[in-house]
Coordinates of C-alpha atoms in Angstrom, one line a residue:
X287 CA 93.3 103.8 112.7
X288 CA 95.6 100.8 111.8
X289 CA 98.3 102.4 114.0
X290 CA 95.9 102.6 117.0
X291 CA 94.9 98.9 116.5
X292 CA 98.5 97.8 116.3
X293 CA 99.4 99.7 119.6
X294 CA 96.4 98.2 121.3
X295 CA 97.5 94.7 120.2
X296 CA 100.9 95.2 121.6
X297 CA 99.5 96.5 124.9
X298 CA 97.3 93.4 125.2
X299 CA 100.2 91.1 124.5
X300 CA 102.4 92.8 127.1
X301 CA 99.6 92.6 129.7
X302 CA 99.1 88.9 129.0
X303 CA 102.8 88.4 129.4
X304 CA 103.0 90.3 132.7
X305 CA 99.9 88.5 134.1
X306 CA 101.6 85.2 133.6
X307 CA 99.1 83.9 131.0
X308 CA 102.0 82.9 128.7
X309 CA 103.8 80.9 131.4
X310 CA 104.6 77.4 130.4
X311 CA 103.4 74.8 132.9
X312 CA 106.3 73.0 134.5
X313 CA 106.6 69.4 133.3
X314 CA 106.1 66.8 136.0
X315 CA 108.8 64.2 136.3
X316 CA 108.3 60.8 137.9
X317 CA 109.7 62.0 141.3
X318 CA 107.1 64.7 141.7
X319 CA 103.8 64.5 143.4
X320 CA 101.0 63.9 140.9
X321 CA 97.7 63.6 142.7
X322 CA 94.8 62.8 140.3
X323 CA 92.1 61.7 142.7
X324 CA 90.8 64.3 145.2
X325 CA 87.7 62.3 146.4
X326 CA 87.2 62.7 150.1
X327 CA 86.8 59.0 150.9
X328 CA 89.0 56.0 151.6
X329 CA 89.6 55.1 148.0
X330 CA 90.7 58.6 147.1
X331 CA 93.0 58.6 150.1
X332 CA 94.6 55.3 149.0
X333 CA 95.2 56.9 145.5
X334 CA 96.9 59.8 147.1
X335 CA 99.2 57.5 149.2
X336 CA 100.1 55.7 146.0
X337 CA 101.0 59.0 144.4
X338 CA 103.3 59.9 147.4
X339 CA 104.9 56.5 147.3
X340 CA 105.4 56.6 143.6
X341 CA 107.3 59.9 143.8
X342 CA 109.6 58.7 146.6
X343 CA 110.3 55.4 144.9
X344 CA 111.1 57.2 141.6
X345 CA 113.5 59.5 143.4
X346 CA 115.4 56.6 144.8
X347 CA 115.3 54.2 141.9
X348 CA 116.1 56.7 139.2
X349 CA 119.0 58.1 141.0
X350 CA 120.4 54.8 142.1
X351 CA 120.1 53.3 138.6
X352 CA 121.8 56.3 137.1
X353 CA 124.5 56.1 139.8
X354 CA 125.0 52.4 139.2
X355 CA 125.4 52.9 135.5
X356 CA 128.1 55.4 136.2
X357 CA 129.9 52.9 138.5
X358 CA 129.6 50.3 135.7
X359 CA 131.1 52.6 133.2
X360 CA 134.1 53.4 135.4
X361 CA 134.7 50.1 137.0
X362 CA 138.1 48.4 136.5
X363 CA 136.8 44.9 137.2
X364 CA 133.5 43.4 138.4
X365 CA 131.3 46.5 138.8
X366 CA 129.1 44.9 141.5
X367 CA 132.1 44.5 143.8
X368 CA 132.6 48.3 143.8
X369 CA 132.0 49.8 147.3
X370 CA 129.6 52.4 146.0
X371 CA 127.6 50.1 143.8
X372 CA 124.0 49.7 145.1
X373 CA 123.0 46.1 145.2
X374 CA 119.6 46.2 146.7
X375 CA 116.3 47.5 145.2
X376 CA 113.9 49.9 146.9
X377 CA 110.3 48.6 147.2
X378 CA 108.9 49.7 150.6
X379 CA 105.4 48.9 151.8
X380 CA 104.8 45.8 149.8
X381 CA 101.6 44.1 151.2
X382 CA 100.1 40.7 150.4
X383 CA 96.6 41.5 151.5
X384 CA 96.0 45.3 151.3
X385 CA 94.8 45.1 147.7
X386 CA 91.7 43.3 148.8
X387 CA 90.3 46.6 150.2
X388 CA 90.0 48.1 146.7
X389 CA 87.1 45.7 146.2
X390 CA 85.2 47.2 149.0
X391 CA 83.8 49.9 146.7
X392 CA 81.9 47.2 144.8
X393 CA 80.1 45.7 147.8
X394 CA 76.4 46.7 148.1
X395 CA 75.0 43.9 150.4
X396 CA 76.0 40.7 152.2
X397 CA 75.1 38.5 149.2
X398 CA 77.0 40.7 146.9
X399 CA 80.0 40.5 149.2
X400 CA 79.9 36.7 149.2
X401 CA 80.2 36.7 145.4
X402 CA 82.9 39.4 145.2
X403 CA 85.2 37.7 147.8
X404 CA 84.4 34.1 146.9
X405 CA 87.9 33.3 145.9
X406 CA 89.5 35.0 149.0
X407 CA 87.0 33.4 151.4
X408 CA 88.0 29.9 150.2
X409 CA 84.9 28.3 151.6
X410 CA 84.6 30.4 154.7
X411 CA 81.5 32.3 155.6
X412 CA 81.7 36.0 154.5
X413 CA 80.5 39.0 156.6
X414 CA 80.8 42.6 155.4
X415 CA 80.0 45.8 157.3
X416 CA 80.4 49.5 156.3
X417 CA 79.1 53.0 156.7
X418 CA 79.9 53.5 153.1
X419 CA 82.7 56.0 153.6
X420 CA 84.8 55.9 156.8
X421 CA 84.5 52.3 158.0
X422 CA 84.8 49.0 156.3
X423 CA 85.1 45.5 157.8
X424 CA 85.4 42.2 155.9
X425 CA 85.4 38.9 157.9
X426 CA 85.9 35.3 156.8
X427 CA 84.7 32.9 159.5
X428 CA 85.3 29.1 159.8
X429 CA 85.0 26.8 162.8
X430 CA 88.6 27.4 163.9
X431 CA 89.6 30.9 162.5
X432 CA 88.4 34.4 161.9
X433 CA 90.1 36.7 159.4
X434 CA 89.2 40.4 159.5
X435 CA 90.3 43.1 157.0
X436 CA 89.3 46.4 158.5
X437 CA 89.7 50.0 157.3
X438 CA 89.2 53.4 159.1
X439 CA 89.2 56.6 157.2
X440 CA 89.4 60.1 158.7
X441 CA 88.1 62.7 156.3
X442 CA 89.2 65.7 158.3
X443 CA 92.8 64.6 158.4
X444 CA 92.6 62.7 155.0
X445 CA 94.2 59.7 156.6
X446 CA 93.5 56.0 156.8
X447 CA 94.5 52.8 158.7
X448 CA 94.2 49.3 157.5
X449 CA 94.5 46.2 159.7
X450 CA 94.5 42.5 158.9
X451 CA 93.9 40.3 162.0
X452 CA 93.7 36.5 162.3
X453 CA 91.9 35.1 165.3
X454 CA 92.6 31.4 166.2
X455 CA 92.3 29.4 169.4
X456 CA 95.7 30.7 170.6
X457 CA 94.6 34.3 170.3
X458 CA 94.5 37.2 167.8
X459 CA 97.5 38.1 165.7
X460 CA 97.9 41.2 163.5
X461 CA 99.4 40.0 160.3
X462 CA 99.5 43.3 158.5
X463 CA 98.7 46.9 159.0
X464 CA 99.2 50.1 157.0
X465 CA 98.5 53.7 157.8
X466 CA 98.8 56.9 155.8
X467 CA 98.6 60.3 157.4
X468 CA 98.3 63.6 155.5
X469 CA 100.2 66.1 157.7
X470 CA 100.5 69.8 157.4
X471 CA 102.5 71.8 154.9
X472 CA 103.0 69.0 152.4
X473 CA 104.2 66.4 154.9
X474 CA 103.0 62.8 154.7
X475 CA 103.6 59.9 157.1
X476 CA 103.3 56.2 156.2
X477 CA 103.8 53.2 158.6
X478 CA 103.5 49.4 158.3
X479 CA 104.6 46.5 160.4
X480 CA 108.1 46.7 159.0
X481 CA 108.6 50.2 157.5
X482 CA 108.2 53.8 158.5
X483 CA 108.5 56.9 156.3
X484 CA 108.1 60.6 156.4
X485 CA 108.2 62.7 153.2
X486 CA 107.7 66.4 152.5
X487 CA 106.8 68.2 149.3
X488 CA 107.0 71.9 148.5
X489 CA 104.3 74.0 146.8
X490 CA 105.6 72.9 143.3
X491 CA 105.1 69.2 144.1
X492 CA 108.8 68.6 144.4
X493 CA 110.3 66.4 147.2
X494 CA 112.0 68.5 149.8
X495 CA 113.1 65.6 152.1
X496 CA 112.3 62.1 153.2
X497 CA 113.4 59.4 155.5
X498 CA 112.4 55.8 155.0
X499 CA 113.6 52.9 157.2
X500 CA 112.8 49.2 157.0
X501 CA 113.3 46.9 160.0
X502 CA 115.6 43.8 159.8
X503 CA 113.6 41.3 161.9
X504 CA 111.4 43.1 164.3
X505 CA 108.1 44.8 163.7
X506 CA 106.1 47.9 164.6
X507 CA 102.8 47.2 166.4
X508 CA 99.3 48.8 166.0
X509 CA 99.9 50.2 169.5
X510 CA 102.5 52.5 167.9
X511 CA 99.9 53.9 165.5
X512 CA 100.0 57.5 164.6
X513 CA 96.5 57.4 163.0
X514 CA 94.1 59.8 164.6
X515 CA 96.7 61.6 166.7
X516 CA 96.7 65.2 165.4
X517 CA 99.2 66.3 167.9
X518 CA 102.1 64.1 166.6
X519 CA 105.2 66.1 165.8
X520 CA 106.8 63.5 163.5
X521 CA 110.4 63.9 162.4
X522 CA 113.1 61.7 160.9
X523 CA 114.0 60.5 164.4
X524 CA 110.6 58.7 164.6
X525 CA 111.4 56.7 161.5
X526 CA 114.6 55.2 162.9
X527 CA 113.6 55.3 166.6
X528 CA 114.5 51.6 167.1
X529 CA 118.2 52.3 166.6
X530 CA 120.2 51.7 163.4
X531 CA 121.1 48.2 164.3
X532 CA 117.5 47.1 164.1
X533 CA 117.1 48.2 160.4
X534 CA 118.1 46.5 157.2
X535 CA 118.1 49.7 155.1
X536 CA 117.6 53.4 155.6
X537 CA 117.0 55.9 152.7
X538 CA 117.2 59.6 153.3
X539 CA 117.0 62.6 151.0
X540 CA 117.8 66.2 151.9
X541 CA 119.4 69.2 150.3
X542 CA 119.5 67.4 146.9
X543 CA 121.5 64.4 148.2
X544 CA 120.1 60.8 148.5
X545 CA 121.8 58.7 151.1
X546 CA 121.5 54.9 150.7
X547 CA 122.4 52.9 153.8
X548 CA 122.0 49.1 154.0
X549 CA 123.5 46.0 155.7
X550 CA 122.3 43.4 153.3
X551 CA 125.8 42.1 152.6
X552 CA 127.2 42.3 156.1
X553 CA 128.6 45.6 157.5
X554 CA 126.6 48.8 157.0
X555 CA 127.4 50.4 153.6
X556 CA 126.6 54.1 152.9
X557 CA 126.4 55.6 149.4
X558 CA 125.7 59.3 148.8
X559 CA 124.2 60.3 145.5
X560 CA 124.0 64.0 144.5
X561 CA 120.9 64.6 142.4
X562 CA 122.4 67.4 140.4
X563 CA 124.8 64.8 138.9
X564 CA 121.9 62.8 137.4
X565 CA 119.0 65.3 137.1
X566 CA 118.5 64.6 133.4
X567 CA 117.8 61.0 134.2
X568 CA 114.3 61.9 135.4
X569 CA 113.4 63.4 132.0
X570 CA 114.4 60.1 130.3
X571 CA 111.7 58.2 132.2
X572 CA 108.6 57.1 130.2

């Protein structure tokens, strides 16, 4: 009887092993997609964009820091004068006003909105309008100006667009805009007035490729929006469509190689960093 029980136990263990029950989950590193909010609304979509951006920024910053440390260790003189030392930091899609939209979730009526945005209104009259999920509009009105912070959310495409307009006697100016599009097969697209990005993840939440370009002086307009256009076939060429001379920096990642290009110190400088040389650096992150 004991022999039968022992045999059955072995069979169960083998079956569990074959079925994958004993597989160890793969540890996520900072450069992997880690979506924790799956709510089908604007605020959940913003959280997903932040997860996408966090992974891309980690890929760049961790590799560039590790590369720079290597340059420092091997430099004969001043390390920052070395041709392959990366001088600039990577912080795309920084916005001065976008954060105000996270307060939209707390608004329940006009009076409530006036209290919540009292500091931002700075004495201006406050108006708030929303359908509670896919449309939000916050307006600050004075005798001479009108400021509007508006959001559109597309649940079907899990995408959003944010626009900050200021209307004065001379006309209306778009001061900021930001849009995030969830594409097919793990592809995400992000655009602002100064920056464009396309990034792709595989089924294991690892970055396959990305291209991110920041303009030097010009700007993209809301007329170039890709929000709501399901037929867009976006590629790296869209990111740098203005021509290289119009950009201050371009970061691309493909086939395990990060390419950093910038002209912050004059002529264009290009630095290629092979991820396999510094893969362990990601596991050293907190």
